[in-house]
Amino acid sequence: MSRMEQNPNKELLLDKKWLNEWNRQKKPRPPLSKNIISAFLGGGAVCLLGQFILNLFISQGMPKELAGNPTITTIIFIAAMLTGLGVFDKMARIVGAGLAVPVTGFANSITSMAIEFKREGLVLGTGSKMFALAGSVIVFGVVTAFVVGIISALIH
Amino acid sequence: MAETVTEKIRPVGKRAGNQSMIMEKKAVLAAAATVAGPKEGSGPLAEHYDRIYPDNLLKEGSFEKAERRMLEETCFLALGKLGLSPDDIDFFIAGDLLNQIISSSFCARKLALPFLGIYGACSSLVEGLSLGAMLLEGNFAGRILVATSSHNCSSERQYRYPTEYGFQRPGYSQQTVTGAGAVVLGSSLEEGPRIESITIGKVVDPEIKDPYNMGMAMAPAAADTIYRHLTDLGRDADYYQLILTGDLGEVGKQLNEDILARKGLNLLNYTDCGIQLYYPHQKVHAGASGCACCALFFLGKVYKDMLEKRLGRVLFVATGALHSTTTYQQGESIPAIAHAVALEI
């Protein structure tokens, strides 16, 4: 057998089957129930805040259909603010998906990239890197909206 | 036509087994210095660091510049302990985690020394010590400066997410250490722990694809190198008063022990640098990682223990994960390497 054909792992101590078994048995698992409960409570708190802001806009005389947009904008502003103050990542470490799934996660991904890359300048840094994490959300959001839009047009 | 060479040609004498070398002149770790970031500075080893910075930026413009300054300062601290200036050094060997090892190269610009930049990820310190010891063995140098650094924020930004990005890290993930370490290697005339033998490791790939699971990706490489070292030199594990792995963390340490136990090697005097740098309440999950992880524990604590004769023989095995963001985004697994140096005093 030539040198190229030899199994490079032949002489090593590694037994892949044994390692997979070890992985299954001993690798620490995420504390699922704790994560789910904290995500539920955290996400719920964001929604509660959203509802409170929405009601505030409506009580100021804004029509119910139009009050949604300024509510989302306010939530985005709060999330971006907390990111800038260095608090958001500490909160997200506890509640996880509770902050990642609502619009707060989206705002955080954009703001954190903008802050991180500001040292590369406005053009090569902040401007071009800002949407590096959120970009796929936008692209696939638009694609999904397009597909759903066509299906809905065909049905009606 | 020339005859085909089928057997590997090996020099006799200083080689032992397939991967090890025995040093005759025995380079001496004449002085060592460590600097640490704020989180490491509030950890259990705080008293052992030469300098602790109150913040991660060091009043520099960026995390990369901060890392570079830590590396420069630790080099000058190590030189200062022997009353040396950069002019007394023949080679500067350094490596770090950032792309194109910029911390090391830019630090070398300041030191203005003949420079060998190395990359072994978190194994860079031991790789540097090995190369330095071999240069001294060959009489190519009288004194060599070996240094390494890592910075939590610059690494997170390069390998993972921006610092302010909010997400939950898995329980087996590790914290990249902010800090730097430097050591002056000198000839056997100087006082200090001596490098007695070296084992250069192979790249081992357990086919782990999760970039948070560094401990498991690197443990097989560490186990392989420890096993080769002991068989090459015909030693038992209890020959050493301490066997030290670089930055496997809790998960990797357990895997390393389990792999070696299958081969009939039970490590009694064994610990990992990754589980020594932080208190449990500092919430670093499975432990510490990064070039500075083994630098801070080994050069900070173990080095002093050896000087004060609390430890006589130490096997220092540093591990490195050799992936990049490109390889893991393209779905490739994480290969790893481990190098070992045996020290005695």
Coordinates of C-alpha atoms in Angstrom, one line a residue:
Chain A
M1 CA 0.0 0.0 0.0
S2 CA 1.4 3.4 -0.9
R3 CA 1.7 6.1 1.8
M4 CA -1.2 8.1 0.4
E5 CA -3.6 5.2 0.7
Q6 CA -2.9 4.5 4.4
N7 CA -5.5 5.4 6.8
P8 CA -4.1 8.5 8.5
N9 CA -5.8 7.6 11.8
K10 CA -4.6 4.0 11.8
E11 CA -2.0 4.4 14.5
L12 CA -3.9 6.9 16.6
L13 CA -5.6 6.0 19.8
L14 CA -8.9 7.2 18.5
D15 CA -11.8 4.8 18.2
K16 CA -14.7 6.7 16.5
K17 CA -17.4 4.4 17.6
W18 CA -16.3 4.6 21.2
L19 CA -16.1 8.4 20.9
N20 CA -19.6 8.6 19.6
E21 CA -20.8 6.5 22.5
W22 CA -18.9 8.8 24.9
N23 CA -20.4 11.8 23.3
R24 CA -23.9 10.4 23.8
Q25 CA -23.3 9.5 27.4
K26 CA -21.0 12.1 28.9
K27 CA -21.3 15.3 26.9
P28 CA -23.2 17.8 29.1
R29 CA -26.7 18.5 27.9
P30 CA -28.4 21.9 27.9
P31 CA -30.8 22.2 30.9
L32 CA -33.8 22.1 28.6
S33 CA -36.7 22.6 31.1
K34 CA -34.9 25.6 32.7
N35 CA -34.1 27.1 29.3
I36 CA -37.7 26.7 28.1
I37 CA -39.2 28.2 31.2
S38 CA -36.8 31.2 31.3
A39 CA -37.4 31.7 27.5
F40 CA -41.1 31.6 28.0
L41 CA -41.0 34.1 30.9
G42 CA -38.5 36.4 29.1
G43 CA -40.3 36.3 25.8
G44 CA -43.6 36.9 27.7
A45 CA -42.1 39.9 29.4
V46 CA -41.1 41.4 26.0
C47 CA -44.7 40.9 24.7
L48 CA -46.2 42.4 27.9
L49 CA -44.0 45.5 27.4
G50 CA -45.1 45.6 23.7
Q51 CA -48.7 45.4 24.7
F52 CA -48.3 48.2 27.3
I53 CA -46.6 50.4 24.7
L54 CA -49.3 49.6 22.1
N55 CA -52.1 50.5 24.6
L56 CA -50.3 53.7 25.4
F57 CA -50.2 54.7 21.7
I58 CA -53.9 53.8 21.3
S59 CA -54.9 55.8 24.4
Q60 CA -53.1 58.8 22.9
G61 CA -55.7 58.6 20.1
M62 CA -53.8 56.6 17.5
P63 CA -55.9 54.2 15.4
K64 CA -55.4 50.5 16.4
E65 CA -54.2 49.4 13.0
L66 CA -51.5 52.1 12.8
A67 CA -50.3 51.7 16.5
G68 CA -48.4 48.5 15.7
N69 CA -45.5 50.0 13.8
P70 CA -44.5 52.7 16.3
T71 CA -44.7 49.9 19.0
I72 CA -42.2 47.7 17.1
T73 CA -40.0 50.7 16.6
T74 CA -40.0 51.5 20.3
I75 CA -39.1 47.9 21.2
I76 CA -36.3 47.9 18.6
F77 CA -35.0 51.2 20.1
I78 CA -35.0 49.7 23.6
A79 CA -33.2 46.6 22.5
A80 CA -30.6 48.6 20.6
M81 CA -30.2 50.9 23.6
L82 CA -29.7 47.9 26.0
T83 CA -27.1 46.5 23.5
G84 CA -25.2 49.7 23.5
L85 CA -25.2 49.9 27.3
G86 CA -23.8 46.3 27.4
V87 CA -26.8 44.9 29.2
F88 CA -28.6 43.0 26.5
D89 CA -26.0 40.1 26.2
K90 CA -26.2 39.5 29.9
M91 CA -30.1 39.4 29.8
A92 CA -30.0 37.1 26.7
R93 CA -27.6 34.7 28.5
I94 CA -30.4 34.0 31.0
V95 CA -33.5 34.0 28.8
G96 CA -32.0 32.9 25.5
A97 CA -34.7 32.5 22.9
G98 CA -37.0 34.7 24.9
L99 CA -35.0 37.7 23.6
A100 CA -33.7 36.2 20.4
V101 CA -37.1 35.3 18.8
P102 CA -38.9 38.6 19.2
V103 CA -37.7 41.7 17.2
T104 CA -35.3 42.4 20.1
G105 CA -32.9 39.6 18.8
F106 CA -32.9 41.2 15.4
A107 CA -32.2 44.6 16.8
N108 CA -29.4 43.2 18.9
S109 CA -27.7 41.4 16.0
I110 CA -27.6 44.6 14.0
T111 CA -26.5 46.9 16.8
S112 CA -23.8 44.5 18.2
M113 CA -22.3 44.2 14.7
A114 CA -22.4 48.0 14.2
I115 CA -20.6 48.5 17.5
E116 CA -18.1 45.7 17.0
F117 CA -16.9 46.9 13.6
K118 CA -17.0 50.6 14.1
R119 CA -13.2 50.5 14.4
E120 CA -12.9 49.4 10.8
G121 CA -14.5 52.7 9.8
L122 CA -18.0 53.8 8.7
V123 CA -17.7 52.3 5.1
L124 CA -15.6 49.1 5.5
G125 CA -16.8 48.5 9.1
T126 CA -20.2 49.6 10.4
G127 CA -21.8 50.1 7.0
S128 CA -20.8 46.8 5.4
K129 CA -20.8 44.5 8.5
M130 CA -24.0 45.8 10.2
F131 CA -26.2 43.2 8.5
A132 CA -23.8 40.4 8.4
L133 CA -25.7 38.5 11.1
A134 CA -29.2 39.8 10.3
G135 CA -28.8 39.6 6.6
S136 CA -29.9 36.0 6.3
V137 CA -33.0 36.9 8.3
I138 CA -33.9 39.6 5.9
V139 CA -33.1 37.6 2.7
F140 CA -35.0 34.5 3.8
G141 CA -37.8 36.6 5.3
V142 CA -38.3 38.3 1.9
V143 CA -38.1 34.9 0.1
T144 CA -40.7 33.4 2.4
A145 CA -43.0 36.4 2.1
F146 CA -42.7 36.1 -1.7
V147 CA -43.5 32.4 -1.8
V148 CA -46.4 32.8 0.7
G149 CA -47.6 35.8 -1.3
I150 CA -47.8 33.7 -4.5
I151 CA -49.6 30.9 -2.8
S152 CA -52.1 33.3 -1.3
A153 CA -52.6 35.0 -4.7
L154 CA -53.2 31.5 -6.3
I155 CA -55.8 30.5 -3.7
H156 CA -57.8 33.7 -3.8
Chain B
M1 CA 18.3 5.9 -11.3
A2 CA 18.6 6.7 -7.6
E3 CA 17.6 4.0 -5.2
T4 CA 14.3 4.6 -3.5
V5 CA 14.5 5.3 0.1
T6 CA 12.0 3.1 1.9
E7 CA 13.1 3.5 5.5
K8 CA 12.9 6.8 7.3
I9 CA 16.3 8.1 8.0
R10 CA 16.7 9.0 11.7
P11 CA 19.6 10.6 13.4
V12 CA 20.7 8.5 16.3
G13 CA 21.3 9.9 19.7
K14 CA 18.9 12.7 20.5
R15 CA 15.8 11.0 19.0
A16 CA 13.6 8.7 21.1
G17 CA 10.9 6.7 19.5
N18 CA 8.9 8.2 16.6
Q19 CA 8.0 11.6 17.9
S20 CA 10.3 12.5 20.8
M21 CA 13.6 14.2 21.3
I22 CA 15.9 14.1 24.3
M23 CA 17.8 17.3 25.0
E24 CA 21.4 17.2 26.0
K25 CA 22.0 20.8 26.7
K26 CA 18.6 21.3 28.4
A27 CA 17.4 24.8 27.8
V28 CA 16.5 26.6 31.0
L29 CA 13.4 28.7 31.6
A30 CA 15.3 31.5 33.1
A31 CA 12.5 34.0 33.7
A32 CA 8.8 34.1 33.0
A33 CA 6.1 36.8 33.2
T34 CA 2.3 36.9 32.9
V35 CA -0.2 39.6 32.4
A36 CA -4.0 39.1 32.8
G37 CA -7.3 40.7 32.0
P38 CA -9.8 41.8 34.6
K39 CA -11.8 38.5 34.7
E40 CA -8.7 36.4 35.1
G41 CA -7.4 38.9 37.6
S42 CA -10.4 38.2 39.8
G43 CA -9.9 34.4 39.5
P44 CA -8.1 32.1 41.9
L45 CA -4.6 32.7 40.5
A46 CA -4.7 36.5 40.8
E47 CA -1.7 36.6 43.1
H48 CA 0.5 34.8 40.6
Y49 CA 0.2 37.3 37.7
D50 CA 2.7 40.1 37.3
R51 CA 0.2 42.6 36.1
I52 CA -3.6 42.7 36.0
Y53 CA -5.4 45.1 33.8
P54 CA -8.6 46.8 35.2
D55 CA -10.4 46.6 31.8
N56 CA -10.3 44.8 28.5
L57 CA -9.3 47.7 26.3
L58 CA -6.2 49.0 28.2
K59 CA -7.2 52.5 26.9
E60 CA -6.2 51.3 23.4
G61 CA -8.4 51.9 20.4
S62 CA -9.3 48.3 19.8
F63 CA -9.2 44.8 21.3
E64 CA -6.5 43.8 18.8
K65 CA -4.3 46.7 19.9
A66 CA -5.0 45.8 23.6
E67 CA -3.9 42.2 23.0
R68 CA -0.7 43.5 21.3
R69 CA 0.1 45.7 24.2
M70 CA -0.4 42.9 26.7
L71 CA 2.0 40.8 24.7
E72 CA 4.6 43.7 24.5
E73 CA 4.3 44.4 28.2
T74 CA 4.7 40.8 29.2
C75 CA 7.8 40.5 27.0
F76 CA 9.4 43.5 28.7
L77 CA 8.4 42.2 32.1
A78 CA 10.1 38.8 31.5
L79 CA 13.2 40.5 30.2
G80 CA 13.2 42.9 33.1
K81 CA 13.3 40.1 35.6
L82 CA 16.8 39.2 34.3
G83 CA 17.8 42.8 33.8
L84 CA 18.0 42.2 30.1
S85 CA 17.1 44.4 27.1
P86 CA 15.9 43.0 23.7
D87 CA 19.5 43.3 22.4
D88 CA 20.5 40.4 24.7
I89 CA 18.0 38.1 22.9
D90 CA 18.9 36.1 19.7
F91 CA 15.4 35.0 18.6
F92 CA 11.9 36.0 19.4
I93 CA 9.4 33.1 18.9
A94 CA 5.7 33.9 19.3
G95 CA 2.2 32.9 18.2
D96 CA -1.4 33.9 18.9
L97 CA -4.9 33.2 17.7
L98 CA -5.6 36.2 15.5
N99 CA -5.6 35.9 11.7
Q100 CA -2.0 36.1 10.3
I101 CA -0.8 36.1 14.0
I102 CA -0.8 39.9 14.0
S103 CA -0.3 40.3 17.8
S104 CA 3.0 38.4 17.6
S105 CA 4.2 40.1 14.4
F106 CA 3.3 43.6 15.5
C107 CA 4.9 42.9 18.9
A108 CA 8.1 41.7 17.1
R109 CA 8.1 45.0 15.2
K110 CA 8.4 46.8 18.6
L111 CA 11.0 44.4 20.0
A112 CA 13.0 44.6 16.7
L113 CA 14.4 41.1 17.1
P114 CA 15.0 38.2 14.7
F115 CA 11.5 36.8 14.7
L116 CA 10.0 33.4 14.1
G117 CA 6.2 33.6 14.0
I118 CA 4.4 30.3 14.7
Y119 CA 0.9 29.1 14.7
G120 CA -0.3 26.2 16.8
A121 CA -3.5 27.8 18.1
C122 CA -3.5 27.3 21.8
S123 CA -0.5 25.0 21.7
S124 CA 1.7 27.9 20.5
L125 CA 3.5 28.3 23.8
V126 CA 4.8 24.7 23.9
E127 CA 5.5 24.8 20.2
G128 CA 7.6 27.9 20.8
L129 CA 9.4 26.3 23.8
S130 CA 10.2 23.2 21.7
L131 CA 11.6 25.2 18.8
G132 CA 13.5 27.4 21.2
A133 CA 15.0 24.5 23.0
M134 CA 16.1 22.9 19.7
L135 CA 17.7 26.2 18.6
L136 CA 19.6 26.3 21.9
E137 CA 20.5 22.7 21.5
G138 CA 22.0 23.4 18.1
N139 CA 24.1 26.3 19.5
F140 CA 22.3 28.7 17.2
A141 CA 21.3 31.0 20.0
G142 CA 22.2 32.0 23.6
R143 CA 18.9 33.4 24.7
I144 CA 15.5 33.1 23.2
L145 CA 12.3 34.9 24.1
V146 CA 9.1 32.8 23.7
A147 CA 5.7 34.5 24.1
T148 CA 2.0 34.0 23.4
S149 CA -1.2 35.9 23.9
S150 CA -5.0 35.7 23.5
H151 CA -7.8 38.2 24.2
N152 CA -11.4 37.1 24.8
C153 CA -13.0 39.9 22.8
S154 CA -10.7 39.8 19.8
S155 CA -11.1 36.0 19.6
E156 CA -14.8 36.0 20.1
R157 CA -15.1 38.6 17.3
Q158 CA -12.9 36.6 14.9
Y159 CA -14.2 33.1 15.7
R160 CA -17.8 33.6 16.8
Y161 CA -20.0 36.6 17.4
P162 CA -19.6 40.3 18.4
T163 CA -19.1 40.9 22.1
E164 CA -22.5 42.5 22.6
Y165 CA -24.4 39.8 20.8
G166 CA -26.8 38.1 23.1
F167 CA -27.1 34.3 23.0
Q168 CA -26.9 31.3 25.3
R169 CA -23.6 29.4 25.2
P170 CA -23.7 25.6 25.5
G171 CA -22.5 24.0 28.8
Y172 CA -19.4 22.5 27.2
S173 CA -18.2 25.9 25.8
Q174 CA -15.1 27.6 27.2
Q175 CA -14.0 31.2 27.8
T176 CA -11.1 32.5 25.8
V177 CA -8.6 33.9 28.3
T178 CA -7.5 37.5 28.2
G179 CA -3.8 37.6 28.9
A180 CA -0.3 37.0 27.7
G181 CA 2.8 35.1 28.9
A182 CA 6.5 35.3 28.0
V183 CA 9.5 33.2 29.0
V184 CA 13.2 33.7 28.5
L185 CA 14.9 30.5 27.4
G186 CA 18.6 30.4 28.3
S187 CA 21.5 28.1 28.3
S188 CA 22.1 25.5 31.0
L189 CA 24.3 28.0 33.0
E190 CA 21.2 29.8 34.2
E191 CA 18.9 28.8 37.1
G192 CA 15.4 27.4 36.5
P193 CA 13.4 24.5 35.2
R194 CA 15.1 22.7 32.3
I195 CA 13.5 21.3 29.2
E196 CA 14.5 17.6 29.3
S197 CA 12.6 16.2 26.4
I198 CA 10.1 17.2 23.7
T199 CA 7.4 15.3 22.0
I200 CA 5.9 16.9 18.8
G201 CA 2.3 15.8 18.3
K202 CA 0.4 14.7 15.2
V203 CA -2.8 16.3 14.0
V204 CA -5.7 14.3 15.3
D205 CA -9.2 14.8 14.1
P206 CA -12.1 13.3 16.1
E207 CA -14.5 14.7 13.6
I208 CA -16.2 17.2 16.0
K209 CA -17.9 19.9 14.0
D210 CA -19.2 22.2 16.8
P211 CA -16.8 25.1 17.3
Y212 CA -18.0 25.4 20.9
N213 CA -16.9 21.9 21.6
M214 CA -13.2 22.6 21.7
G215 CA -12.5 20.3 24.7
M216 CA -13.7 17.2 22.9
A217 CA -12.1 18.2 19.7
M218 CA -8.7 18.6 21.3
A219 CA -8.7 15.8 24.0
P220 CA -7.8 12.9 21.5
A221 CA -4.7 14.9 20.4
A222 CA -3.6 15.4 24.0
A223 CA -4.2 11.7 24.8
D224 CA -2.2 10.7 21.7
T225 CA 0.8 13.0 22.5
I226 CA 0.9 11.9 26.2
Y227 CA 0.7 8.2 25.2
R228 CA 3.5 8.7 22.5
H229 CA 5.7 10.6 24.9
L230 CA 5.5 8.0 27.6
T231 CA 6.0 5.1 25.2
D232 CA 8.8 6.9 23.3
L233 CA 10.7 7.5 26.5
G234 CA 9.7 4.3 28.2
R235 CA 8.2 6.1 31.3
D236 CA 5.2 5.5 33.5
A237 CA 2.7 8.3 34.1
D238 CA 3.8 8.6 37.7
Y239 CA 7.3 9.5 36.6
Y240 CA 5.9 13.0 36.5
Q241 CA 4.8 14.8 39.6
L242 CA 2.4 16.7 37.4
I243 CA 1.0 16.2 33.9
L244 CA -0.6 19.3 32.7
T245 CA -2.8 19.7 29.6
G246 CA -3.4 23.1 28.0
D247 CA -7.0 24.1 27.7
L248 CA -9.2 21.0 27.5
G249 CA -11.7 22.3 30.1
E250 CA -13.9 19.9 32.2
V251 CA -15.3 18.0 29.3
G252 CA -12.0 17.5 27.4
K253 CA -10.2 16.6 30.6
Q254 CA -12.7 13.8 31.3
L255 CA -12.4 12.6 27.7
N256 CA -8.6 12.6 27.8
E257 CA -8.6 10.6 31.0
D258 CA -11.1 8.1 29.6
I259 CA -9.1 7.6 26.3
L260 CA -5.9 7.0 28.2
A261 CA -7.6 4.7 30.7
R262 CA -8.7 2.5 27.8
K263 CA -5.1 2.2 26.9
G264 CA -4.3 1.2 30.5
L265 CA -2.8 4.5 31.5
N266 CA -4.2 6.0 34.7
L267 CA -3.2 9.6 35.2
L268 CA -2.9 10.3 38.9
N269 CA -1.0 13.6 39.0
Y270 CA -3.0 15.2 36.2
T271 CA -4.8 18.5 35.8
D272 CA -5.8 20.8 33.1
C273 CA -5.0 24.5 32.9
G274 CA -8.5 25.3 31.6
I275 CA -10.2 24.3 34.9
Q276 CA -7.8 26.3 37.1
L277 CA -8.2 29.9 35.9
Y278 CA -11.7 30.8 37.1
Y279 CA -14.0 30.3 40.1
P280 CA -17.2 28.4 39.4
H281 CA -19.2 31.6 40.1
Q282 CA -17.5 33.3 37.2
K283 CA -19.8 31.4 34.9
V284 CA -17.4 30.2 32.2
H285 CA -19.1 26.8 31.6
A286 CA -16.5 24.1 31.0
G287 CA -13.5 26.3 31.7
A288 CA -10.9 28.5 30.1
S289 CA -9.2 28.2 26.6
G290 CA -6.9 30.3 24.4
C291 CA -3.2 30.7 24.0
A292 CA -2.9 32.6 27.3
C293 CA -4.8 29.8 29.2
C294 CA -1.8 27.5 29.6
A295 CA 0.6 30.5 29.6
L296 CA -1.1 32.0 32.7
F297 CA -1.3 28.7 34.7
F298 CA 2.0 27.3 33.7
L299 CA 4.1 30.4 33.7
G300 CA 2.2 31.9 36.6
K301 CA 1.8 29.1 39.0
V302 CA 3.6 25.9 38.0
Y303 CA 6.8 27.7 37.0
K304 CA 6.9 29.2 40.5
D305 CA 6.1 25.9 42.1
M306 CA 9.1 24.4 40.2
L307 CA 11.4 27.2 41.2
E308 CA 10.5 26.7 44.8
K309 CA 11.0 22.9 44.4
R310 CA 7.4 22.0 45.2
L311 CA 7.4 20.2 41.8
G312 CA 10.3 18.4 40.3
R313 CA 9.2 16.8 37.1
V314 CA 6.4 18.2 35.0
L315 CA 5.0 17.1 31.6
F316 CA 3.4 20.1 30.0
V317 CA 1.1 19.3 27.1
A318 CA -0.5 22.2 25.3
T319 CA -3.4 21.6 22.9
G320 CA -4.6 23.6 19.9
A321 CA -7.6 23.4 17.7
L322 CA -6.5 24.1 14.1
H323 CA -9.8 25.2 12.5
S324 CA -10.7 28.6 11.1
T325 CA -14.1 30.2 10.6
T326 CA -13.9 29.4 6.9
T327 CA -13.4 25.6 7.5
Y328 CA -16.2 25.3 10.0
Q329 CA -18.6 27.4 7.9
Q330 CA -17.9 25.0 5.0
G331 CA -18.9 22.1 7.2
E332 CA -15.4 20.7 8.0
S333 CA -14.5 19.1 11.3
I334 CA -12.0 20.5 13.8
P335 CA -8.5 19.0 13.7
A336 CA -6.3 19.4 16.8
I337 CA -2.7 19.1 17.8
A338 CA -0.8 18.7 21.1
H339 CA 2.9 19.2 21.8
A340 CA 4.6 18.2 25.0
V341 CA 7.7 19.3 26.8
A342 CA 9.0 17.5 29.9
L343 CA 10.6 19.8 32.5
E344 CA 12.7 19.1 35.5
I345 CA 14.5 21.0 38.1

